[in-house]
Coordinates of C-alpha atoms and ligand atoms in Angstrom, one line a residue:
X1 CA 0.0 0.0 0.0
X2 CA 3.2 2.1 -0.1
X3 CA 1.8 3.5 -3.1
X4 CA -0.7 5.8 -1.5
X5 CA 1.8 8.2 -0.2
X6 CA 4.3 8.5 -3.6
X7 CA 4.7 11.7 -4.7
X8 CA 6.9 11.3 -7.7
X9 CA 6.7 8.9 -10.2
X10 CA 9.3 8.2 -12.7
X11 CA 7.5 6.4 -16.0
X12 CA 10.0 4.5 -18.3
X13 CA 8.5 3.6 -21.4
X14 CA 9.9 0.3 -22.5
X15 CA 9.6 0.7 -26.2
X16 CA 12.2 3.5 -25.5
X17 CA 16.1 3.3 -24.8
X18 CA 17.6 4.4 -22.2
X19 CA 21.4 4.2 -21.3
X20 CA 22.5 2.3 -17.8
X21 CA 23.8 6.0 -16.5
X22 CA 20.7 7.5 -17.4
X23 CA 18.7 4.6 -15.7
X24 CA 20.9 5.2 -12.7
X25 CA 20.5 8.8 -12.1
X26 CA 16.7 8.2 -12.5
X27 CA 17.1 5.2 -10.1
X28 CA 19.2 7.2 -7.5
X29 CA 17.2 10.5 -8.0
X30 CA 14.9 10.0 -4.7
X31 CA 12.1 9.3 -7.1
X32 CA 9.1 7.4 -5.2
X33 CA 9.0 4.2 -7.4
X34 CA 9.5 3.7 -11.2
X35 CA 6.3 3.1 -13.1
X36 CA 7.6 1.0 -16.7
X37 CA 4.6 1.7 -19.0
X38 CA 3.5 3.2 -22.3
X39 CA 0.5 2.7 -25.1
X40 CA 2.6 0.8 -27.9
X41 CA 5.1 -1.7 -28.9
X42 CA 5.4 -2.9 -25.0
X43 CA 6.8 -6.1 -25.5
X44 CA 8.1 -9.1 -23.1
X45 CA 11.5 -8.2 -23.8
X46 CA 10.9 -4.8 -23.0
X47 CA 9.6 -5.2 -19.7
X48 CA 11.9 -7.4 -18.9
X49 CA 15.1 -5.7 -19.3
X50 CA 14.0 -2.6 -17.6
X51 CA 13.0 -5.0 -14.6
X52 CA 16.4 -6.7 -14.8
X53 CA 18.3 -3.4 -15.1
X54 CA 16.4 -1.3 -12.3
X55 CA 16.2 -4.3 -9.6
X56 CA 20.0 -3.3 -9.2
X57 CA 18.9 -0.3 -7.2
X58 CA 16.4 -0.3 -4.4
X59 CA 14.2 1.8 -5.6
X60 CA 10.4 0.0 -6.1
X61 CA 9.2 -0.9 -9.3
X62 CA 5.8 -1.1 -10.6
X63 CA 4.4 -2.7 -14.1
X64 CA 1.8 -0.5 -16.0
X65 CA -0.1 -3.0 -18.2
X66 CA -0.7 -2.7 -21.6
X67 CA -1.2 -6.0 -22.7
X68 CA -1.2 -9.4 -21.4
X69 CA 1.6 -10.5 -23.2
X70 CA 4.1 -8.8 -21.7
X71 CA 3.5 -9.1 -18.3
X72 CA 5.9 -11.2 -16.1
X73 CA 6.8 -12.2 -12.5
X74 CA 8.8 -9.9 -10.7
X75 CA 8.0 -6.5 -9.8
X76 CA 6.3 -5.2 -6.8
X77 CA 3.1 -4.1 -8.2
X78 CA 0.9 -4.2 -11.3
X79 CA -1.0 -1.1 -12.0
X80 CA -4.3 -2.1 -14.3
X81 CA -5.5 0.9 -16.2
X82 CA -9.5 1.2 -17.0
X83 CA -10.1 4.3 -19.1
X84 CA -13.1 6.1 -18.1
X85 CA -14.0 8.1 -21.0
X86 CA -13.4 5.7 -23.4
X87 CA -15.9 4.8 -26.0
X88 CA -15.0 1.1 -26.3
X89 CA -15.6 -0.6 -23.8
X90 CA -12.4 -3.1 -24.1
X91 CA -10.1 -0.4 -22.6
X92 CA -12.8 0.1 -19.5
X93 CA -13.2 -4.0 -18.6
X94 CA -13.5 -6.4 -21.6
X95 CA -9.6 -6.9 -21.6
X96 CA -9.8 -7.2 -17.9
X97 CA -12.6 -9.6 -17.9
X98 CA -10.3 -11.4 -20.2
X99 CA -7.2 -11.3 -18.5
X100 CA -9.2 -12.5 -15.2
X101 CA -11.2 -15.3 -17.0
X102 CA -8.0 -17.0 -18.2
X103 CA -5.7 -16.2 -15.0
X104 CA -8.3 -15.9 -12.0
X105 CA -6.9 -18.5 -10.4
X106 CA -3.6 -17.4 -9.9
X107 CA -4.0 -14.1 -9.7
X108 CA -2.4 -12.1 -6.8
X109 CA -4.6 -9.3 -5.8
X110 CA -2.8 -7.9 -2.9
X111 CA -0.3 -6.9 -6.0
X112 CA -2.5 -5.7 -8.6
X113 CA -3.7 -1.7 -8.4
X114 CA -6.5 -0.2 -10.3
X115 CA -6.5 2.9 -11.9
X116 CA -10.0 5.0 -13.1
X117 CA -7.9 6.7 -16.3
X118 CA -9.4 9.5 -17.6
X119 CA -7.6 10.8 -20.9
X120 CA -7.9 14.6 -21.5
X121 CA -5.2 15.1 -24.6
X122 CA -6.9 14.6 -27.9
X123 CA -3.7 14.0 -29.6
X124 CA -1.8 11.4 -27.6
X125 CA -1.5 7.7 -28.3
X126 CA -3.5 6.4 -25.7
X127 CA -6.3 8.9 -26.8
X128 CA -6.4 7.8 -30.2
X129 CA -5.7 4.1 -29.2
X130 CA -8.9 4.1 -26.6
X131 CA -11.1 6.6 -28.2
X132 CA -11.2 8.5 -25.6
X133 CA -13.7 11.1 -25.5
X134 CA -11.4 14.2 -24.8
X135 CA -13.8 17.6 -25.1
X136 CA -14.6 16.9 -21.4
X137 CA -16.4 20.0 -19.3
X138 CA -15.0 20.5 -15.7
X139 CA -18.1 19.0 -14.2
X140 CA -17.7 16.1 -16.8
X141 CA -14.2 15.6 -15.2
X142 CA -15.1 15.9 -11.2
X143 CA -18.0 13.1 -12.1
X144 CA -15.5 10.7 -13.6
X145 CA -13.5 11.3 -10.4
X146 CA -16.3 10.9 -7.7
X147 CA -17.2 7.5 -9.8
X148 CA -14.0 6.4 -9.4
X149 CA -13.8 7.1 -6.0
X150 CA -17.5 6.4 -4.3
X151 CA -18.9 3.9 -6.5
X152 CA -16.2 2.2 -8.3
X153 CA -14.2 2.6 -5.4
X154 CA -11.0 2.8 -7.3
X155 CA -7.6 3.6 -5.5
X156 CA -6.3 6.0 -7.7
X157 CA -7.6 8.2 -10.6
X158 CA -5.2 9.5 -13.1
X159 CA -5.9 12.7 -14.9
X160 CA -3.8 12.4 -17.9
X161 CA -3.0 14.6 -20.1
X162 CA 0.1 12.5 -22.1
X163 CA 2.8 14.5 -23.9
X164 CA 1.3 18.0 -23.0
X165 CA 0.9 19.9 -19.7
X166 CA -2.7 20.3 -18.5
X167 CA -5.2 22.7 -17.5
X168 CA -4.9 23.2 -13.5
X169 CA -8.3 24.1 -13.0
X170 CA -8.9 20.8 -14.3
X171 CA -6.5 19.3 -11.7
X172 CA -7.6 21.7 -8.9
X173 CA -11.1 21.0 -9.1
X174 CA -10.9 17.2 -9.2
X175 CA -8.6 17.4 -6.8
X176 CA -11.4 19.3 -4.5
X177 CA -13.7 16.4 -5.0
X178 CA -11.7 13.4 -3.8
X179 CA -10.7 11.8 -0.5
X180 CA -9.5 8.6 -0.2
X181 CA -8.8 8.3 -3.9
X182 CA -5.4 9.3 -4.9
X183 CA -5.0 12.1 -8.0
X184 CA -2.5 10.8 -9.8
X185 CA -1.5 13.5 -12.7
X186 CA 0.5 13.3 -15.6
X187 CA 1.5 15.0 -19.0
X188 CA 3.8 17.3 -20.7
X189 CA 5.8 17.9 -17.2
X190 CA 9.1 19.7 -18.3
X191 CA 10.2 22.3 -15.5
X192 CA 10.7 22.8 -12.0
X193 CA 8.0 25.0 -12.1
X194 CA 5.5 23.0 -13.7
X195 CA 6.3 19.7 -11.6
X196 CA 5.4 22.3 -8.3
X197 CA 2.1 23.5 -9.9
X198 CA 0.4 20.0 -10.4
X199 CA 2.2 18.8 -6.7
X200 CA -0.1 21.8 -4.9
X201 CA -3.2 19.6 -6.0
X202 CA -2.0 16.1 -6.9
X203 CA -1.0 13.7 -4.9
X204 CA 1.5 12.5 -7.5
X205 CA 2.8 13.1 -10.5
X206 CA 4.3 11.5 -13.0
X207 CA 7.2 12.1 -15.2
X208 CA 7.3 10.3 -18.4
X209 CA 8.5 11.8 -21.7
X210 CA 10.9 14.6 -20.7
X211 CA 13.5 11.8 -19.2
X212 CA 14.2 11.0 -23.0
X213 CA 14.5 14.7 -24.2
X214 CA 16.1 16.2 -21.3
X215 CA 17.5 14.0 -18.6
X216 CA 18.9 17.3 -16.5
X217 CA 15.3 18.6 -16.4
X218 CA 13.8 15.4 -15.2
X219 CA 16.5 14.9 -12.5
X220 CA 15.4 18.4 -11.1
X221 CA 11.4 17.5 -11.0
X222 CA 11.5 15.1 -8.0
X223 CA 12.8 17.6 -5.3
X224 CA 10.4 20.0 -7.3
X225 CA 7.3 17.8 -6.3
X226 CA 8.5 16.9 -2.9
X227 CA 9.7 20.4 -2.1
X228 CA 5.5 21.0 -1.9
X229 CA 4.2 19.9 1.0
Ligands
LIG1 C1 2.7 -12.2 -11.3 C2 1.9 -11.8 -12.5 C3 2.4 -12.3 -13.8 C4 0.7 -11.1 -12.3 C5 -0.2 -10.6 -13.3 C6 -1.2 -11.5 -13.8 C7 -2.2 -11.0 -14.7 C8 -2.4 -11.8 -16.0 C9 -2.9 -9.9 -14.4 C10 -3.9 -9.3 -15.4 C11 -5.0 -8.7 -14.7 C12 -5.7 -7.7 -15.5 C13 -7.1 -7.3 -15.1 C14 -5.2 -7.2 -16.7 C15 -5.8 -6.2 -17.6 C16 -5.3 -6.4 -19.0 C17 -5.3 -5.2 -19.9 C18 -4.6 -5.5 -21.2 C19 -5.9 -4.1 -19.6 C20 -6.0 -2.9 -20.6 C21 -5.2 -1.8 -20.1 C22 -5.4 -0.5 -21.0 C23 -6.6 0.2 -20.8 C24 -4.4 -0.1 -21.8 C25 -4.6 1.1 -22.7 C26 -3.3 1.9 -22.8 C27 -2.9 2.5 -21.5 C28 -3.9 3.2 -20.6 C29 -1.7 2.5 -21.1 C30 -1.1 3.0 -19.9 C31 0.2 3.7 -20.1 C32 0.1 5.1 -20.7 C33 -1.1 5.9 -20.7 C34 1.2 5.5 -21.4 C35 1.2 6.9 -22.0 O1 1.4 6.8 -23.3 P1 2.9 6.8 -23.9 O2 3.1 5.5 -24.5 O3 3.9 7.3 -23.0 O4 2.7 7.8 -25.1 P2 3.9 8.5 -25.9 O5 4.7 7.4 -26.5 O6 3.2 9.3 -26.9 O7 4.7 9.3 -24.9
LIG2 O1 5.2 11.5 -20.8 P1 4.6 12.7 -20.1 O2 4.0 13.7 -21.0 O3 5.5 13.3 -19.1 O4 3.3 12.1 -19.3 C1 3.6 11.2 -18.2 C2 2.5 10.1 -18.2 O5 1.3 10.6 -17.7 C3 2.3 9.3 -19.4 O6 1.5 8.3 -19.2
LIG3 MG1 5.5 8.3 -23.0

């Protein structure tokens, strides 16, 4: 449950490289956990290596699924993304209905972490993969959250907003509605400043894309977020 009080979240994307000093300054950097995930080409191999290559350093490590095929053994959680405003209804529960029919059984629940998704960029992947409906009103946005929180009883539900920074009203008033359901938020986070604004009203953010483009600028985002109390 240590994942209710992260504040930072480094997200490697294993479809990306990333160089073993790069991985170890993002490792070492006082982030709360690393969060391996992205929309496409997430492969076995992918997921593996980065869970090979980051279990050298103590920092926890959690697996976003994508897919079912490249999920393995091994890390300490499994995050399971539902995406509320989608229009197909595979990216909400039939994959999950799926995945659960064939490896119910098995399954660890203690390890596996739901998240209410709600996708407010029209132009990123996982928008366009999901068909998410994006033109969302405030009030459309604060009812997502309250149905993830008090009647799907969801731990956590992520605003996000995928290669481009957000609208903090957006943020600020979802984050007015919630209470035992985490705001995770993430998107488009490239400065010091930026990383501060979302961490007044979420309870973590998440740092994805900018640790390819501008590893400096990433470093400096996790004292950023904790720095906000
Ligand atoms: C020990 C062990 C093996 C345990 C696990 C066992 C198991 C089989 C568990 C399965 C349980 C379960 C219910 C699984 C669900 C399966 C599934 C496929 C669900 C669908 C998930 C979903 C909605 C995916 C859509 C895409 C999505 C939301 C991805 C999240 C990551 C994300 C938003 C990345 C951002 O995009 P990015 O790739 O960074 O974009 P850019 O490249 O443009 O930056
Ligand atoms: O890659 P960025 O735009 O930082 O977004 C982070 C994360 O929310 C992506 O799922
Ligand atoms: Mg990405």
């Amino acid at each position: 449950m240590e994942y209710l009080n992260w504040r930072h979240v480094f997200k490697l994307d294993p479809a990306k490289e990333i160089t073993d000093e790069a991985l170890e300054q993002i490792c070492e950097s006082g982030t709360d956990v690393i969060l391996v995930g992205g929309t496409d080409d997430v492969t076995l191999d992918g997921v593996l290596d980065l869970l090979v290559r980051v279990r050298r350093f103590s920092v926890p490590i959690a697996l976003e699924i994508s897919n079912v095929d490249s999920i393995t053994p091994g890390y300490d959680y499994y995050f399971i993304p539902s995406v509320l405003n989608s229009r197909d209804t595979k990216w909400v529960k039939d994959l999950h209905h799926e995945a659960i029919k064939e490896y119910g059984d098995v399954l660890i629940w203690e390890e596996l972490v739901a998240e209410g998704y709600c996708v407010l960029n029209p132009d990123c992947k996982v928008a366009q993969v999901t068909d998410a409906k994006t033109d969302l009103t405030v009030e459309d946005v604060v009812a997502y959250a309250r149905m993830a929180e008090n009647y799907f009883k969801l731990p956590i539900f992520y605003l996000e907003y995928s290669g481009a920074y957000g609208d903090i009203e957006m943020v600020k008033a979802t984050a007015e509605v919630l209470n035992e359901t985490k705001l995770f938020y993430g998107g488009g986070i490239t400065s010091v400043e930026q990383a501060k604004e979302m961490a007044a009203y979420a309870n973590t953010v998440v740092v994805g894309n900018i640790i390819y483009d501008d590893l400096k600028a990433a470093l400096k985002t996790v004292q950023a977020v904790k720095s906000v109390i």
